[in-house]
Tab-separated table of C-alpha atoms in Angstrom:
chain	number	residue	atom	x	y	z
A	293	GLU	CA	0.000	0.000	0.000
A	294	ALA	CA	1.338	3.407	-0.991
A	295	GLN	CA	1.767	5.486	2.113
A	296	VAL	CA	3.689	8.003	4.136
A	297	THR	CA	4.416	6.944	7.692
A	298	GLN	CA	5.425	9.086	10.625
A	299	ASN	CA	6.700	8.164	14.049
A	300	PRO	CA	5.886	8.802	16.740
A	301	ARG	CA	2.249	9.824	16.363
A	302	TYR	CA	2.182	11.508	19.738
A	303	LEU	CA	5.057	12.913	21.750
A	304	ILE	CA	5.267	14.881	24.963
A	305	THR	CA	8.697	16.177	25.830
A	306	VAL	CA	10.449	18.860	27.826
A	307	THR	CA	12.201	22.000	26.711
A	308	GLY	CA	15.697	21.399	25.392
A	309	LYS	CA	15.550	17.649	24.976
A	310	LYS	CA	16.538	16.758	21.420
A	311	LEU	CA	14.042	14.756	19.429
A	312	THR	CA	13.584	13.319	15.961
A	313	VAL	CA	10.352	12.670	14.124
A	314	THR	CA	10.795	10.114	11.382
A	315	CYS	CA	9.077	10.141	8.017
A	316	SER	CA	9.190	7.414	5.419
A	317	GLN	CA	7.467	6.941	2.060
A	318	ASN	CA	7.297	3.823	-0.111
A	319	MET	CA	6.359	5.475	-3.423
A	320	ASN	CA	9.845	6.364	-4.651
A	321	HIS	CA	8.879	10.027	-4.545
A	322	GLU	CA	11.569	12.600	-5.093
A	323	TYR	CA	9.896	15.461	-3.258
A	324	MET	CA	9.316	15.417	0.493
A	325	SER	CA	8.250	18.144	2.823
A	326	TRP	CA	7.513	18.929	6.468
A	327	TYR	CA	4.688	21.132	7.670
A	328	ARG	CA	3.375	22.301	10.956
A	329	GLN	CA	-0.275	23.070	11.533
A	330	ASP	CA	-1.453	25.522	14.148
A	331	PRO	CA	-4.962	26.857	14.827
A	332	GLY	CA	-5.658	29.985	12.839
A	333	LEU	CA	-2.356	29.757	10.970
A	334	GLY	CA	-3.077	26.832	8.732
A	335	LEU	CA	-0.377	24.624	7.284
A	336	ARG	CA	3.090	26.146	7.086
A	337	GLN	CA	6.035	24.585	5.350
A	338	ILE	CA	9.131	23.999	7.496
A	339	TYR	CA	11.600	22.348	5.122
A	340	TYR	CA	11.426	20.535	1.841
A	341	SER	CA	13.653	18.271	-0.178
A	342	MET	CA	13.686	17.845	-3.935
A	343	ASN	CA	15.873	14.747	-3.810
A	344	VAL	CA	18.591	12.956	-1.857
A	345	GLU	CA	20.996	15.438	-0.265
A	346	VAL	CA	18.937	18.381	-1.595
A	347	THR	CA	17.032	20.287	1.069
A	348	ASP	CA	15.841	23.862	1.442
A	349	LYS	CA	14.030	26.057	3.911
A	350	GLY	CA	10.316	26.565	3.808
A	351	ASP	CA	8.511	29.423	5.496
A	352	VAL	CA	9.195	28.551	9.151
A	353	PRO	CA	12.554	26.708	9.379
A	354	GLU	CA	13.849	28.244	12.620
A	355	GLY	CA	14.521	25.650	15.315
A	356	TYR	CA	14.354	22.688	12.944
A	357	LYS	CA	16.804	20.584	10.974
A	358	VAL	CA	16.277	17.943	8.320
A	359	SER	CA	18.350	15.480	6.375
A	360	ARG	CA	17.763	13.421	3.233
A	361	LYS	CA	20.329	10.670	3.072
A	362	GLU	CA	17.978	8.175	1.477
A	363	LYS	CA	15.162	8.796	-0.951
A	364	ARG	CA	12.509	7.219	1.239
A	365	ASN	CA	13.348	8.926	4.552
A	366	PHE	CA	13.136	12.550	5.615
A	367	PRO	CA	13.512	12.965	9.383
A	368	LEU	CA	12.695	16.192	11.197
A	369	ILE	CA	15.078	17.075	14.016
A	370	LEU	CA	14.432	19.475	16.868
A	371	GLU	CA	17.805	20.044	18.510
A	372	SER	CA	16.453	22.046	21.437
A	373	PRO	CA	12.659	22.037	21.439
A	374	SER	CA	10.782	24.958	22.919
A	375	PRO	CA	7.104	25.324	23.894
A	376	ASN	CA	6.372	27.373	20.749
A	377	GLN	CA	7.141	24.252	18.745
A	378	THR	CA	4.122	22.528	20.229
A	379	SER	CA	2.128	21.724	17.126
A	380	LEU	CA	0.759	19.108	14.768
A	381	TYR	CA	3.416	18.066	12.268
A	382	PHE	CA	2.852	16.527	8.864
A	383	CYS	CA	5.252	14.937	6.454
A	384	ALA	CA	4.307	14.780	2.787
A	385	SER	CA	5.748	13.442	-0.434
A	386	SER	CA	5.078	13.780	-4.138
A	387	LEU	CA	6.629	12.960	-7.473
A	388	GLY	CA	7.634	16.583	-7.564
A	389	THR	CA	8.605	16.976	-11.178
A	390	GLU	CA	5.343	18.066	-12.775
A	391	SER	CA	2.876	17.804	-9.955
A	392	TYR	CA	2.869	18.705	-6.336
A	393	GLU	CA	-0.054	16.429	-5.568
A	394	GLN	CA	1.149	15.464	-2.155
A	395	TYR	CA	0.551	12.387	-0.052
A	396	PHE	CA	0.410	13.247	3.607
A	397	GLY	CA	1.382	11.226	6.619
A	398	PRO	CA	-1.046	10.818	9.530
A	399	GLY	CA	0.579	13.558	11.598
A	400	THR	CA	2.625	13.799	14.779
A	401	ARG	CA	1.199	15.727	17.682
A	402	LEU	CA	4.080	17.221	19.636
A	403	THR	CA	3.781	18.890	23.018
A	404	VAL	CA	6.805	20.642	24.513
A	405	THR	CA	6.486	21.596	28.173
B	72	SER	CA	5.927	35.235	-1.049
B	73	GLN	CA	2.597	33.962	-2.227
B	74	GLU	CA	-0.334	34.125	0.175
B	75	LEU	CA	-3.620	32.278	0.014
B	76	GLU	CA	-6.723	33.604	1.695
B	77	GLN	CA	-9.669	31.271	2.220
B	78	SER	CA	-13.223	32.340	2.910
B	79	PRO	CA	-15.196	31.733	4.908
B	80	GLN	CA	-13.014	30.581	7.795
B	81	SER	CA	-15.826	28.386	9.045
B	82	LEU	CA	-19.151	27.289	7.723
B	83	ILE	CA	-22.114	25.535	9.330
B	84	VAL	CA	-24.792	24.160	7.040
B	85	GLN	CA	-27.770	21.889	7.221
B	86	GLU	CA	-27.509	18.567	5.448
B	87	GLY	CA	-28.655	18.862	1.860
B	88	LYS	CA	-27.606	22.473	1.411
B	89	ASN	CA	-25.127	23.654	-1.213
B	90	LEU	CA	-22.046	25.594	-0.206
B	91	THR	CA	-19.011	27.324	-1.675
B	92	ILE	CA	-15.511	27.870	-0.303
B	93	ASN	CA	-13.208	30.384	-1.931
B	94	CYS	CA	-9.447	30.576	-2.169
B	95	THR	CA	-7.818	33.806	-3.330
B	96	SER	CA	-4.157	34.116	-4.172
B	97	SER	CA	-1.947	37.186	-3.949
B	98	LYS	CA	-0.126	36.022	-7.103
B	99	THR	CA	-0.854	34.053	-10.249
B	100	LEU	CA	-1.459	30.410	-9.551
B	101	TYR	CA	0.524	27.833	-11.497
B	102	GLY	CA	-1.264	24.993	-9.818
B	103	LEU	CA	-3.997	24.968	-7.209
B	104	TYR	CA	-4.681	21.975	-4.991
B	105	TRP	CA	-7.663	21.239	-2.817
B	106	TYR	CA	-7.318	18.978	0.201
B	107	LYS	CA	-9.696	17.760	2.871
B	108	GLN	CA	-8.669	17.041	6.434
B	109	LYS	CA	-10.539	15.274	9.165
B	110	TYR	CA	-9.794	16.893	12.502
B	111	GLY	CA	-6.326	15.908	13.742
B	112	GLU	CA	-5.658	13.632	10.774
B	113	GLY	CA	-3.657	13.848	7.580
B	114	LEU	CA	-4.765	15.616	4.438
B	115	ILE	CA	-6.486	13.842	1.586
B	116	PHE	CA	-5.998	15.119	-1.946
B	117	LEU	CA	-9.225	16.135	-3.692
B	118	MET	CA	-8.344	17.903	-6.927
B	119	MET	CA	-5.680	19.807	-8.797
B	120	LEU	CA	-6.367	22.689	-11.190
B	121	GLN	CA	-3.784	24.180	-13.493
B	122	LYS	CA	-5.427	25.951	-16.384
B	123	GLY	CA	-7.427	29.139	-16.193
B	124	GLY	CA	-11.109	28.333	-16.438
B	125	GLU	CA	-10.513	24.700	-15.594
B	126	GLU	CA	-13.256	22.927	-13.681
B	127	LYS	CA	-13.122	19.478	-12.116
B	128	SER	CA	-15.651	17.391	-10.266
B	129	HIS	CA	-15.439	14.452	-7.927
B	130	GLU	CA	-18.726	13.047	-6.697
B	131	LYS	CA	-20.596	16.074	-5.326
B	132	ILE	CA	-17.566	18.345	-5.104
B	133	THR	CA	-16.671	20.729	-7.936
B	134	ALA	CA	-13.662	23.008	-8.055
B	135	LYS	CA	-12.900	25.764	-10.503
B	136	LEU	CA	-9.922	27.986	-11.241
B	137	ASP	CA	-10.820	31.385	-12.605
B	138	GLU	CA	-9.514	32.690	-15.944
B	139	LYS	CA	-6.985	35.000	-14.355
B	140	LYS	CA	-5.707	32.137	-12.194
B	141	GLN	CA	-5.831	34.020	-8.953
B	142	GLN	CA	-8.921	32.535	-7.392
B	143	SER	CA	-10.423	29.110	-6.995
B	144	SER	CA	-13.765	28.004	-5.638
B	145	LEU	CA	-14.857	24.674	-4.200
B	146	HIS	CA	-18.558	23.915	-4.403
B	147	ILE	CA	-20.339	21.098	-2.608
B	148	THR	CA	-23.793	20.139	-3.802
B	149	ALA	CA	-26.332	18.604	-1.419
B	150	SER	CA	-23.916	18.462	1.497
B	151	GLN	CA	-23.771	15.427	3.760
B	152	PRO	CA	-22.291	14.896	7.235
B	153	SER	CA	-19.442	12.986	5.554
B	154	HIS	CA	-18.377	16.253	3.917
B	155	ALA	CA	-17.554	17.763	7.286
B	156	GLY	CA	-13.922	18.593	7.909
B	157	ILE	CA	-11.306	21.183	7.105
B	158	TYR	CA	-10.810	22.155	3.472
B	159	LEU	CA	-7.463	23.601	2.485
B	160	CYS	CA	-6.274	25.060	-0.761
B	161	GLY	CA	-2.594	24.799	-1.629
B	162	ALA	CA	-0.632	26.598	-4.306
B	163	ASP	CA	2.236	25.726	-6.516
B	164	PRO	CA	3.939	29.120	-6.830
B	165	GLY	CA	5.873	28.152	-9.927
B	166	SER	CA	9.154	28.270	-8.063
B	167	TYR	CA	11.161	25.347	-6.896
B	168	GLY	CA	9.500	23.422	-4.127
B	169	LYS	CA	7.927	26.014	-1.871
B	170	LEU	CA	4.264	25.302	-1.436
B	171	THR	CA	1.797	27.543	0.322
B	172	PHE	CA	-1.512	26.641	1.914
B	173	GLY	CA	-4.499	28.693	2.915
B	174	GLN	CA	-5.513	28.782	6.555
B	175	GLY	CA	-8.333	26.319	5.967
B	176	THR	CA	-12.138	26.402	6.109
B	177	ILE	CA	-13.866	24.403	8.803
B	178	LEU	CA	-17.060	22.854	7.489
B	179	THR	CA	-19.744	21.496	9.793
B	180	VAL	CA	-22.766	19.717	8.338
B	181	HIS	CA	-25.711	19.155	10.647
B	182	PRO	CA	-27.901	16.129	9.936
C-alpha cells in the first residue's frame, strides 16, 4: 500500500531535549516536505527536499533541521525544542517533477512543556 | 511570497444544502490543490487545477480555477455529514519546491 508513515504519532517532551520525528514513504517520490499546523495559521512549510541530499528552507525553518540521506526517509530534528514548537506536524511526499499532488502522513502531535 | 486567503473561515450548514468555499491568491497560480482534512488527521488530496477556467468534479464536489488564475472556488452540492472537515487550498507558486496553503475552512454539516 502506498503510504507516508510518521513516528511517533504523539510525543510529549520537555524543553531542550533533542528529538527526531521520522518520516518514510514507499512510493519512490523525489519530493518530500515537512509542515506544521497551528490553529488559525493553517499549514506552514518547514523544510522541503527535492531529492537525496537536496534540502531547502520553507517558510518557518527556525529551530528545525532535516536530512535526506535516502530517498525514502526525511527525518525532522528538533535540537532544542521549545514550547512554541508545540504543534501538529505533517510529512508529505510527491513525485515533484510536474505535480505537487502530495501524499500526507497521519501527523505527529508534539507537546513541549 | 505567495499568500492564500480562504473564505469563509468556518461554515455551518444543514444537510442537503449547497455551499461554496473560496481561495484567493496574492499572485498568479501555477497549480492549485484542494485537500480535505478530518480533525487531527492527515490531508487527503481532492483535486488539482492548473489551467485558467478549468473545472473538475469528484462526486458532489466541484472546483474551478478562474480565468486570471488568482482565485479558486470549491462547491459542494447537497452536502452530507461525511463532507464535514477542514478544506485547504494549496498553491504551486511556480518556483522550486515552496508550497503555500491557505488557513483552511472548517465545514460542519448538521444532519
